[in-house]
Coordinates of C-alpha atoms (C1' of nucleotides) in Angstrom, one line a residue:
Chain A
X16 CA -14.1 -13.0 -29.2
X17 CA -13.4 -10.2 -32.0
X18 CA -10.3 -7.9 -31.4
X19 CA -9.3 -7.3 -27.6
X20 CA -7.2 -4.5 -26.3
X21 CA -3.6 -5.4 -26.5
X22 CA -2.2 -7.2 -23.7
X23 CA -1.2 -4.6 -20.8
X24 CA -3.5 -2.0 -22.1
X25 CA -6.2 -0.6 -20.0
X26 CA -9.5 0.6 -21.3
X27 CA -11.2 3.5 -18.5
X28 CA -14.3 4.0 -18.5
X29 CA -17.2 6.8 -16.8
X30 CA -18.8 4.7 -13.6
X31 CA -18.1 3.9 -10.2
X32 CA -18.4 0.4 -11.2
X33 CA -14.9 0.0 -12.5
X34 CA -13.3 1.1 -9.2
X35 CA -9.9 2.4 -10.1
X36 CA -10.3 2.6 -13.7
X37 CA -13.3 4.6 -13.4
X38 CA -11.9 7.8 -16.1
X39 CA -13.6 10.5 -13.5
X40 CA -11.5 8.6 -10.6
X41 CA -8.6 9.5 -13.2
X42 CA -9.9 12.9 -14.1
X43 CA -9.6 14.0 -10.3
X44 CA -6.4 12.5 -10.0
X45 CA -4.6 14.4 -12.1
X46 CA -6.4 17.5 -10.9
X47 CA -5.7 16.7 -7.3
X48 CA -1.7 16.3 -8.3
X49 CA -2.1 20.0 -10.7
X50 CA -3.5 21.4 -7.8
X51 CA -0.9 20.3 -4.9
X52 CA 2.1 20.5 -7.5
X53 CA 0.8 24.2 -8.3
X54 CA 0.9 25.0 -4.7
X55 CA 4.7 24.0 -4.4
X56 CA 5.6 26.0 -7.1
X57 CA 5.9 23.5 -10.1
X58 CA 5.3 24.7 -13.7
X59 CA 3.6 21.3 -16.2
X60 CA 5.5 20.4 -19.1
X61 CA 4.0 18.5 -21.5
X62 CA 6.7 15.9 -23.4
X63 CA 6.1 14.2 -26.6
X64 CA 5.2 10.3 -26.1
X65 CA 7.7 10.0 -29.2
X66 CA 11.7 10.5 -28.7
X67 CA 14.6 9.4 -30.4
X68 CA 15.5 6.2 -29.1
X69 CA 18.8 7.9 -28.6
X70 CA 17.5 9.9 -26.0
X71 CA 16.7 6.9 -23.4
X72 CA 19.1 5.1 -24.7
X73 CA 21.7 7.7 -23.0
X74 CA 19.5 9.2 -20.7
X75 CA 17.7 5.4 -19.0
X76 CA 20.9 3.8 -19.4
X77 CA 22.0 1.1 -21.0
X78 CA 22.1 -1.7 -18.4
X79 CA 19.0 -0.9 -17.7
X80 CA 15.9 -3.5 -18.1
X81 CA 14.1 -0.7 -19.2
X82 CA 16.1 0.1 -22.1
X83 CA 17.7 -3.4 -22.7
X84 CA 14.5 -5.2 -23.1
X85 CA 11.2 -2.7 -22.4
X86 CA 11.0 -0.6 -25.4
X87 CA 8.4 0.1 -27.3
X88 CA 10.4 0.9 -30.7
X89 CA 9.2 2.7 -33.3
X90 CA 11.2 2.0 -37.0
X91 CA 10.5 4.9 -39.7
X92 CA 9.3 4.3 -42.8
X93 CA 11.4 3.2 -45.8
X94 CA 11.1 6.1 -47.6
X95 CA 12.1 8.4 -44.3
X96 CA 14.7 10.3 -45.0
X97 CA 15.5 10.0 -41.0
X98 CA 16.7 7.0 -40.4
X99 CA 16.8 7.2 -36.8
X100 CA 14.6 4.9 -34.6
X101 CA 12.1 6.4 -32.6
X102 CA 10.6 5.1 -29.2
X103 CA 7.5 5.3 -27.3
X104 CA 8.6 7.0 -23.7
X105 CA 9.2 4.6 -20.9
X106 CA 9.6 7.3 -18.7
X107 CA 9.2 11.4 -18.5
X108 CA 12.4 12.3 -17.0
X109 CA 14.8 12.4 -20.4
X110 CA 12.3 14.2 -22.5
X111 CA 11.9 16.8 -20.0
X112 CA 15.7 17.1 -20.0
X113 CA 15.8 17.4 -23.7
X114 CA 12.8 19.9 -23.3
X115 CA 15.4 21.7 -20.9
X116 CA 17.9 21.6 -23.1
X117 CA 16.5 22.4 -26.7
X118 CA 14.1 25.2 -25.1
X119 CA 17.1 27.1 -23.2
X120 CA 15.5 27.0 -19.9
X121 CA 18.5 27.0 -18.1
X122 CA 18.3 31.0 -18.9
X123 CA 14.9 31.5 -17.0
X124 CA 15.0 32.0 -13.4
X125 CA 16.4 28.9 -11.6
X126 CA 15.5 26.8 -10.5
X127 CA 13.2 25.4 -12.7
X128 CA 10.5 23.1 -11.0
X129 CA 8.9 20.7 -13.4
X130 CA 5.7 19.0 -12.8
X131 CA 4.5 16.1 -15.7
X132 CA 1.8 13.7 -16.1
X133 CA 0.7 11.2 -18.4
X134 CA 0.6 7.4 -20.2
X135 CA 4.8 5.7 -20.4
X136 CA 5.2 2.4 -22.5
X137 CA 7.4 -0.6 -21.2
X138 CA 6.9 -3.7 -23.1
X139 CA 6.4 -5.6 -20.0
X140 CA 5.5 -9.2 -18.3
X141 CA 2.1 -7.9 -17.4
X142 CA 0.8 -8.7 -13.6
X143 CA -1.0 -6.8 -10.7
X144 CA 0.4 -3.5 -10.8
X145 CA 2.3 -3.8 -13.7
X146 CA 1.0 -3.0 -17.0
X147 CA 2.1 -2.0 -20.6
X148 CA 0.9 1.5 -20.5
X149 CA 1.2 2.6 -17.4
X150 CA 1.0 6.4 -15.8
X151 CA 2.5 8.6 -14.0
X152 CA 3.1 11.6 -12.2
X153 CA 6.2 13.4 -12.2
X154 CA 8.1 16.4 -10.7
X155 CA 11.8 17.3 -11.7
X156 CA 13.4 20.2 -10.0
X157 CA 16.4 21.4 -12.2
X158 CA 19.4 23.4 -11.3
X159 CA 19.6 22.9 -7.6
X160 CA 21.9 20.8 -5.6
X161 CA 20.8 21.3 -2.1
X162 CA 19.7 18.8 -0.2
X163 CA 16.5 20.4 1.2
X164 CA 15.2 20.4 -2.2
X165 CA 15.3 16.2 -2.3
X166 CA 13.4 17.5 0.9
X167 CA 10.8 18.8 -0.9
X168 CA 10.3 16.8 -3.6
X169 CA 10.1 13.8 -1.3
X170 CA 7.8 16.0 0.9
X171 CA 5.4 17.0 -2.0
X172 CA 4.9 13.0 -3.0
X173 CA 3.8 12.1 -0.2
X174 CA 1.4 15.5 0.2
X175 CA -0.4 14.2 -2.9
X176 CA -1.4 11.6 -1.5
X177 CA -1.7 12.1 2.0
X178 CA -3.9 14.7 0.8
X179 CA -6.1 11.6 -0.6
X180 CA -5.9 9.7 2.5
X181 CA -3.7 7.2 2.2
X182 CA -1.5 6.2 5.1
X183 CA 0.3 3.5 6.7
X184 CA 3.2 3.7 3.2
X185 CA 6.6 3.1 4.2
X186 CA 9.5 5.8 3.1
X187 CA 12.9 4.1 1.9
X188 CA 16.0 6.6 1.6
X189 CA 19.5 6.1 0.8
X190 CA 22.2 7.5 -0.4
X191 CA 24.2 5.9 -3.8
X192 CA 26.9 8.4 -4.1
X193 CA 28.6 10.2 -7.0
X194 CA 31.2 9.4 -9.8
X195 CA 34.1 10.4 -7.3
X196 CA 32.6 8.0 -4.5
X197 CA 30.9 5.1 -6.1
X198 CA 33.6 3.5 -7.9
X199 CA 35.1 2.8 -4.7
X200 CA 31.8 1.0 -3.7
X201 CA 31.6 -0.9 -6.8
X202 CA 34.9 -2.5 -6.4
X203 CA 34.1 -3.2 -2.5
X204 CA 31.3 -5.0 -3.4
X205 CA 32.8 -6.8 -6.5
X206 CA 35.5 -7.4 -3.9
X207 CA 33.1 -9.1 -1.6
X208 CA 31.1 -10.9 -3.7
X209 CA 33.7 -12.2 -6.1
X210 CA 34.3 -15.2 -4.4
X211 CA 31.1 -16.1 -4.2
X212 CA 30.2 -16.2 -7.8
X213 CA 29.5 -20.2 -7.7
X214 CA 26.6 -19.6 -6.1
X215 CA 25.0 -16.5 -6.6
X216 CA 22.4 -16.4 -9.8
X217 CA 23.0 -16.1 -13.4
X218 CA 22.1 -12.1 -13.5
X219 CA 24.3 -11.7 -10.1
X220 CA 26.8 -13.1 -12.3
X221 CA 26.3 -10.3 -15.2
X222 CA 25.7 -7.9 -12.4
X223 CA 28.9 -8.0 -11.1
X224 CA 30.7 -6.3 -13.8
X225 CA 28.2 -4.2 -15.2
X226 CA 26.2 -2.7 -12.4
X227 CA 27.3 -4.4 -9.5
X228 CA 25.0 -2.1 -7.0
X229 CA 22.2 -4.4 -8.5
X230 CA 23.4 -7.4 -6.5
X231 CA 22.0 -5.7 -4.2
X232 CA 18.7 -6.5 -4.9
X233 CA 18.5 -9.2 -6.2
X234 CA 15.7 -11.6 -5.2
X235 CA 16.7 -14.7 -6.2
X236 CA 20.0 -14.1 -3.7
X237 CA 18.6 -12.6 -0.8
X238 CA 19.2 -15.1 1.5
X239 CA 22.6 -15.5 0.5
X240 CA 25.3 -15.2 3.8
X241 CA 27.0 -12.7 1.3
X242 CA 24.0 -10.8 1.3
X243 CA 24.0 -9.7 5.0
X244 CA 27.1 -8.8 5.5
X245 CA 27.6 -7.2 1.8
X246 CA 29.9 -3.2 2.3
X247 CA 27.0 -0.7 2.8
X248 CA 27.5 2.3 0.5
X249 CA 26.8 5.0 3.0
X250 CA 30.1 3.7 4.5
X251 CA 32.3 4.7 1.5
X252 CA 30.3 8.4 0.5
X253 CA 33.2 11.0 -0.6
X254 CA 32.9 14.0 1.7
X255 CA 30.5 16.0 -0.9
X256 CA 28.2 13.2 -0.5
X257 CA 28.2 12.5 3.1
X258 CA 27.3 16.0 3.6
X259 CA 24.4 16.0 1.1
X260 CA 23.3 12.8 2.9
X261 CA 23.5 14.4 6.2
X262 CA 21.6 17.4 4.8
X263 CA 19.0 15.1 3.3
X264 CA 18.2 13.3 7.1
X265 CA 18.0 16.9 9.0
X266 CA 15.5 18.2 6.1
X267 CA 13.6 15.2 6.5
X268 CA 13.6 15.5 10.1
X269 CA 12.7 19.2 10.1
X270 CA 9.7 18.1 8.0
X271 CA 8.6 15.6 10.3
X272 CA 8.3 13.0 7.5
X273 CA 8.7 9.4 8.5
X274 CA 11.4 7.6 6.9
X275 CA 13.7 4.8 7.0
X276 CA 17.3 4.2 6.0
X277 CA 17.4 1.5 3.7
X278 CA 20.9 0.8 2.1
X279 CA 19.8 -2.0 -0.2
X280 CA 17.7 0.4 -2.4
X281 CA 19.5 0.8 -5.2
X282 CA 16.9 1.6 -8.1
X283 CA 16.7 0.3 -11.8
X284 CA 18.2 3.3 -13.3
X285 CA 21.3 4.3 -14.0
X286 CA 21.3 8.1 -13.8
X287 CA 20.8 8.2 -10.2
X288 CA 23.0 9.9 -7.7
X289 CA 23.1 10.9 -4.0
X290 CA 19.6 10.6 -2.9
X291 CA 17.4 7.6 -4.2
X292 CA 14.2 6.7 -2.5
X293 CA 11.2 4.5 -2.6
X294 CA 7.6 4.5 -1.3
X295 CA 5.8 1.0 -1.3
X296 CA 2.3 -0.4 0.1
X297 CA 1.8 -3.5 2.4
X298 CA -1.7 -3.8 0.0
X299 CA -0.6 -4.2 -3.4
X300 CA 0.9 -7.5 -3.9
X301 CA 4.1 -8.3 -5.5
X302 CA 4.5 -4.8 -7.2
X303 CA 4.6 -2.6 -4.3
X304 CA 6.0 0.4 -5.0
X305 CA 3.9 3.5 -5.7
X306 CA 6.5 5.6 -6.5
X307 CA 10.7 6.5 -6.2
X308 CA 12.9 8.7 -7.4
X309 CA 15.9 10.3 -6.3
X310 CA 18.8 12.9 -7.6
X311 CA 20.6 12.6 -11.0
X312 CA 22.9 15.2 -11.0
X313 CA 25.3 13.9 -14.2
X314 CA 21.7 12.8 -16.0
X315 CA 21.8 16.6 -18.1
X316 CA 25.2 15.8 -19.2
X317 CA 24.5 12.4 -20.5
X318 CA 21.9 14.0 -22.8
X319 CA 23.9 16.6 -23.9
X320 CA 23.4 19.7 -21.7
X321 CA 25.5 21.8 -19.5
X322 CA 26.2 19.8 -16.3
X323 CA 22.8 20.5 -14.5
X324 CA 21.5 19.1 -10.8
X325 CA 18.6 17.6 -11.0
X326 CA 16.2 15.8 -8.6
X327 CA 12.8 14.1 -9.2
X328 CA 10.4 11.4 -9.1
X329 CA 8.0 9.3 -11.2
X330 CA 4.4 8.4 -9.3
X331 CA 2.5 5.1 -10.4
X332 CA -1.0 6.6 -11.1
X333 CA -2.7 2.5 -11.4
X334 CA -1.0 1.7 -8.6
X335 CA -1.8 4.7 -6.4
X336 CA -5.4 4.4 -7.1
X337 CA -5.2 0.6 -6.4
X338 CA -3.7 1.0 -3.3
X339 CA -6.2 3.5 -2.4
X340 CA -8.9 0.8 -3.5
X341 CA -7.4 -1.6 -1.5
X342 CA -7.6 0.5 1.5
X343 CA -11.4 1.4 0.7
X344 CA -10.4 5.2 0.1
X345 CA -11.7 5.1 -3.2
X346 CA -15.1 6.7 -2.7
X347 CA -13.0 8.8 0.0
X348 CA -10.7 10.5 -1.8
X349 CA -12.4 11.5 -4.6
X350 CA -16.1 13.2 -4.4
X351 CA -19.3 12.2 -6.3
X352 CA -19.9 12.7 -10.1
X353 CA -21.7 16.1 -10.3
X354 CA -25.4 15.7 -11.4
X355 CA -27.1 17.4 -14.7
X356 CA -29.1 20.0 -13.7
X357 CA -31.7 19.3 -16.0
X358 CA -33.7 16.7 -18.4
X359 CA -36.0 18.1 -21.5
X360 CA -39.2 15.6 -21.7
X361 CA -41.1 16.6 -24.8
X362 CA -44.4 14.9 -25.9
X363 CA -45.6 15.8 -29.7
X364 CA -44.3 17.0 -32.9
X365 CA -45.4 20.8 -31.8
X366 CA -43.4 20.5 -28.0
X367 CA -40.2 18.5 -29.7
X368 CA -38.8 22.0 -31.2
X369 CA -39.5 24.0 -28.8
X370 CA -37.6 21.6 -26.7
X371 CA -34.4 21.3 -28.6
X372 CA -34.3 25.4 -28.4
X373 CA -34.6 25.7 -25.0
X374 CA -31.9 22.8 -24.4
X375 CA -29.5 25.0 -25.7
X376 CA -30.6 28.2 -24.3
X377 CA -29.8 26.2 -20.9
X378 CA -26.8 25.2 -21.9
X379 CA -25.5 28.4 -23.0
X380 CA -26.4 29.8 -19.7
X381 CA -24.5 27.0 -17.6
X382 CA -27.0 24.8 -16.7
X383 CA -26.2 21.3 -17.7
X384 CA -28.9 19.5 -19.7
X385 CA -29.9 16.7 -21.9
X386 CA -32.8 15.6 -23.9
X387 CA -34.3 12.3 -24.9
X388 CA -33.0 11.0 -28.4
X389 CA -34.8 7.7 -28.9
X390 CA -38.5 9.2 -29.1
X391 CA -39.2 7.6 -25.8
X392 CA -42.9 7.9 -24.3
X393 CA -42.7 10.5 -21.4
X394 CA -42.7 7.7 -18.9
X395 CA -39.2 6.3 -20.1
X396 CA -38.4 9.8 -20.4
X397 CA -38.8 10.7 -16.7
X398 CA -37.3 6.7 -16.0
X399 CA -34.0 8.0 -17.7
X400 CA -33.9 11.1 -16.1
X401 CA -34.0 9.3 -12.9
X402 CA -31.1 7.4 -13.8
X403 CA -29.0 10.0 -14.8
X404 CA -29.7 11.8 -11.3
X405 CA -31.2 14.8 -12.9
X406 CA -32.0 17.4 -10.3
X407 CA -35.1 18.7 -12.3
X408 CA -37.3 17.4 -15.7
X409 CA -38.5 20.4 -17.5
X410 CA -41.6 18.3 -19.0
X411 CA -43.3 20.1 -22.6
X412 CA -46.7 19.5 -24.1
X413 CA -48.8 21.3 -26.5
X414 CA -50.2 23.2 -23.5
X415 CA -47.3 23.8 -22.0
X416 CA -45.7 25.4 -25.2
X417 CA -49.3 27.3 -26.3
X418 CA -49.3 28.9 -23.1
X419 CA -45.7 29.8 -23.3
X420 CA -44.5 27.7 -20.1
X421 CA -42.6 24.4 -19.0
X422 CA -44.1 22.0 -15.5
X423 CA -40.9 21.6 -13.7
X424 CA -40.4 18.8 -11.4
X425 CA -37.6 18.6 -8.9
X426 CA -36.5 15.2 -8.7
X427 CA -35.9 14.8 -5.2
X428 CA -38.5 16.9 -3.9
X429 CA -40.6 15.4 -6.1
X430 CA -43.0 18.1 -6.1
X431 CA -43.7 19.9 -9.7
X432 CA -44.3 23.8 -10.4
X433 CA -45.6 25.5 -13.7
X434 CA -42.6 28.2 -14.8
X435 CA -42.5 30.8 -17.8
X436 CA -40.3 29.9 -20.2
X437 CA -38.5 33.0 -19.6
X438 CA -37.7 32.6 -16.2
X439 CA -36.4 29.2 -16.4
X440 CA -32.8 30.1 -15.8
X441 CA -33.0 31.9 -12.8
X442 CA -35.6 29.3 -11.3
X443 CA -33.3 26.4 -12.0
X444 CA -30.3 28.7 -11.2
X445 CA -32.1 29.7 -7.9
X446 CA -32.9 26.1 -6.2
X447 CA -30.0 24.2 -8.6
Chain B
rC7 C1' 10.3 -16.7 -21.2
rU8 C1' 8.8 -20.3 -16.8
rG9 C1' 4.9 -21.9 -13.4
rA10 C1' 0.0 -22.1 -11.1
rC11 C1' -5.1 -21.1 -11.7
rU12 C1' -9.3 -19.5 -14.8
rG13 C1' -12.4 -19.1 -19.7
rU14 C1' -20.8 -20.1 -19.9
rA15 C1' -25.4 -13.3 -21.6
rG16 C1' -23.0 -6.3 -21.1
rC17 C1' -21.5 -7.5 -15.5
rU18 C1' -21.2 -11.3 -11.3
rC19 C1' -21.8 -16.3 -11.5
rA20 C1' -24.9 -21.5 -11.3
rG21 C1' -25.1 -25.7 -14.5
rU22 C1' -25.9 -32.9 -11.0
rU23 C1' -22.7 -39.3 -12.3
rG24 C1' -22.0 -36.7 -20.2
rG25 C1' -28.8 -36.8 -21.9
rU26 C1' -33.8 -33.3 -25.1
rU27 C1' -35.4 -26.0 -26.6
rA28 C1' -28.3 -23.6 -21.5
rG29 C1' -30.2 -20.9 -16.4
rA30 C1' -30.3 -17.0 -12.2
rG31 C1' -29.3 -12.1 -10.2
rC32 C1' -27.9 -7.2 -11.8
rG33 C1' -28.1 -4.1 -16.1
rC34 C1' -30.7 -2.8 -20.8
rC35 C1' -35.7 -2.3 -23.7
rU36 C1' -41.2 -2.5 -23.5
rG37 C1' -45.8 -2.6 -21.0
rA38 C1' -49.1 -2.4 -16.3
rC39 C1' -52.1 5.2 -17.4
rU40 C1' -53.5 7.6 -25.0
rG41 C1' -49.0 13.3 -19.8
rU42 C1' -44.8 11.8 -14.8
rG43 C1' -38.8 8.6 -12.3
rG44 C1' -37.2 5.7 -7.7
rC45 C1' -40.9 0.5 -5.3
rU46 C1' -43.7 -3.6 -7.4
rC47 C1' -45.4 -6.9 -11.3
rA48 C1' -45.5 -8.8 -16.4
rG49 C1' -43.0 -9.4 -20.9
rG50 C1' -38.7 -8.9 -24.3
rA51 C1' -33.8 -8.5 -26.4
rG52 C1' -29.0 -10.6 -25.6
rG53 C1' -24.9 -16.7 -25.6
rU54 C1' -21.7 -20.7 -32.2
rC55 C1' -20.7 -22.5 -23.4
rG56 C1' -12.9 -18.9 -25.9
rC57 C1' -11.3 -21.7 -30.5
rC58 C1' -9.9 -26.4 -33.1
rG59 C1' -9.8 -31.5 -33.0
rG60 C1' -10.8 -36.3 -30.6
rU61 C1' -13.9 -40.1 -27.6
rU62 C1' -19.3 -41.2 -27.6
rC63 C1' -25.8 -42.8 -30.0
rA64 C1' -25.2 -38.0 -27.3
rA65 C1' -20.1 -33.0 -24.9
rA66 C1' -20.8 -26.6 -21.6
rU67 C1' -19.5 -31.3 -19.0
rC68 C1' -14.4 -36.3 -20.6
rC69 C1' -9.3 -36.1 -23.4
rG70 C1' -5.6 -33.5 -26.5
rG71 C1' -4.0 -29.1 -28.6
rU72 C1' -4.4 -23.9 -29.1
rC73 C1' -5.6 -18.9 -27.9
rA74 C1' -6.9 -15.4 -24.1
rG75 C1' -7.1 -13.7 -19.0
rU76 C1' -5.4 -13.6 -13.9
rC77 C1' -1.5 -14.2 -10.3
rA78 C1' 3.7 -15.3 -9.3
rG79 C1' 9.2 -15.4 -10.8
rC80 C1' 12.3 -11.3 -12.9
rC81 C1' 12.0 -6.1 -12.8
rC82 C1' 10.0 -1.8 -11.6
rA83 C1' 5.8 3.0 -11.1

RNA sequence: CUGACUGUAGCUCAGUUGGUUAGAGCGCCUGACUGUGGCUCAGGAGGUCGCCGGUUCAAAUCCGGUCAGUCAGCCCA
């Protein structure tokens, strides 16, 4: 084998034959999402794959596996006078916050509803669903702190792909808290889990201290007697909280969106407040989530904005179109390949040039067309044109151009007409 | 990082208890008509059997190592 793709990169390619990597799968993906996100409302900003390593460093967190042991980092050059590390993104929501920021965005209308798209870097143990580059779809909404806007945002993700077909995903919500609540919760659970240190895991052990909402869910401890009778944080919200909680159920509820309280979810980043959620799928194995997200209303700060609201969530494109494949919604959810219009078969030196002319006259009037490039006999020619599912061969021969006309076949007629070269357009135009 | 499984043609895979020029299907190219696709038929190109070493008269096959891939732990999208 010569060089391979790095490990946890994928390569996407045109055909149906690579399921969900097929790159017209991917094309209409992100259309479907512009379209739906559009229709909500959201504006697409378009974040550098390149920060500071400052930026997530602040913004992820830094208990956060994503930070502590994920990044991609980028180290300048010697002779950069910047000394400052750089990192691939591992995620959109801090550059759009530093977009917010450096852009003054918080003095256009508010709020300002964010929609994002495109390839994050984690420098991960690759596995099914889990990959080095990995993509995602992303809405933000900034500058609003009521709870019917977590509504929507939870409302939207699953629109996008409800839209696609995809059913039978299960909705987690809970609520974390804020600065004024959670540090009651923290000690409750250090509290309870304190004396059972012995036995819990070695991360449980670093948990405890440093994030222990992550005991939570931990794996390794889940069958733990401590576990299932652990303080649940709803229990302990501050007043502010409860309220946004309770506004959060009734939106849901006034949506009609199926949802279940789970108070275990926690989530992997440290910015979150108030609402978190996840969406997973029964089909995809061991990484199961499509998407989560939640509200991070002190994240603006951390960066260095004004204190700002924000809500959001990140959408697993691989996993999304897996999940889809699993189901068999592929072909589905996304329709057929359009067909070229038209194939040029030339035979002769005298029919080639007047072949090539004409191939761009179609072109320029719209009508998708190719040409043979490998001096094929006419046979191959019409073989290929088969194959790429041309709806008509526009076949030239010294007659054909001496008399100032082109036989025209339609390929799934199969029946063939003489046309005037000048009325080509409008006859392909006409059936086409 | 740990564990399990897997590496043979572009793709999906056969390959017997070690034995001569390593096979099939699909795909690709050419031909069966000196100007007509899909079907059929014939032919062709394409592989240092992941790599290195060992055992043996002989290794795709057995042994050791190594690299790569897949899945799982952990974590998340």
């Amino acid at each position: 084998m010569s060089i391979q793709a790095p490990k946890g990169f994928n390569d996407f390619l045109p055909g149906e034959q690579y399921g969900w990597k097929d790159s017209y799968r991917w094309q209409q993906l992100e259309e479907h999402f512009r379209k739906v996100a559009g229709q909500y409302g959201y504006q697409e900003f378009r974040p550098p794959l390149v920060e500071f390593l400052e930026l997530f460093v602040h913004g992820v967190g830094t208990t956060t596996d994503i930070v502590t042991k994920e990044m991609f980092n980028i180290v300048p050059r010697g002779d950069d006078p910047d000394p400052r590390r750089m990192a691939m993104r591992p995620e959109l929501t801090a550059g759009l916050c530093r977009m917010y920021i450096e852009n003054g965005i918080a003095n256009q209308p508010q709020p300002t509803k964010i929609f994002a798209f495109g390839p994050n870097f984690r420098y991960e143990n690759v596995q099914k669903g889990r990959f080095r580059q990995l993509h995602q779809l992303d809405v933000e909404v900034f500058g609003a702190q009521d709870p019917a806007v977590d509504a929507e945002v939870i409302h939207l993700s699953l629109d996008v792909v409800g839209r696609l077909g995809l059913k039978g995903l299960t909705v987690n919500v809970n609520s974390i808290g804020c600065p004024v609540c959670r540090p009651k919760y923290r000690e409750a659970l250090q509290n309870h889990f304190r004396p059972h240190l012995a036995e819990l895991c070695e991360d449980c052990n670093t948990r405890i201290d440093k994030n222990p909402l992550r005991l939570l869910d931990c794996k390794k401890d889940s069958r733990h007697p401590a576990q299932q009778n652990a303080p649940v944080g709803l229990d302990y919200l501050c007043d502010e909280c409860k309220t946004h909680w309770e506004g959060l159920l009734a939106n849901l509820n006034a949506l009609s969106v199926n949802y279940q309280v789970d108070t275990r979810i926690v989530r992997g980043l440290d910015y979150y407040t108030k609402t978190v959620f996840e969406v997973v799928s029964p089909k995809l194995g061991a990484q199961s989530a499509l998407w989560g997200g939640g509200r991070y209303d002190g994240l603006m700060e951390t960066v260095g904005g004004k204190p700002t609201p924000g809500v959001g969530f990140g959408m697993g494109m691989e996993r999304v179109l897996m999940a889809l494949e699993a189901e068999g919604l592929l072909e589905g959810a996304f329709p057929a390949r359009p067909r070229m219009d038209a194939f040029i078969a030339t035979m002769g030196d005298v029919a080639r040039p007047a072949g090539l002319k004409l191939l761009y006259e179609l072109r320029a009037a719209g009508i998708s067309t190719d040409i043979d490039y490998l001096g094929r006999s006419l046979k191959a020619q019409m073989k290929y044109a088969g194959k790429q599912n041309s709806r008509f061969v526009i076949i030239l021969g010294e007659d054909e151009v001496k008399n100032g006309v082109a036989a025209v076949k339609n390929m799934d007629a199969g029946e063939q007409q003489t046309v005037p070269l000048t009325d080509l357009v409008r006859h392909i135009q006409t059936i086409g």
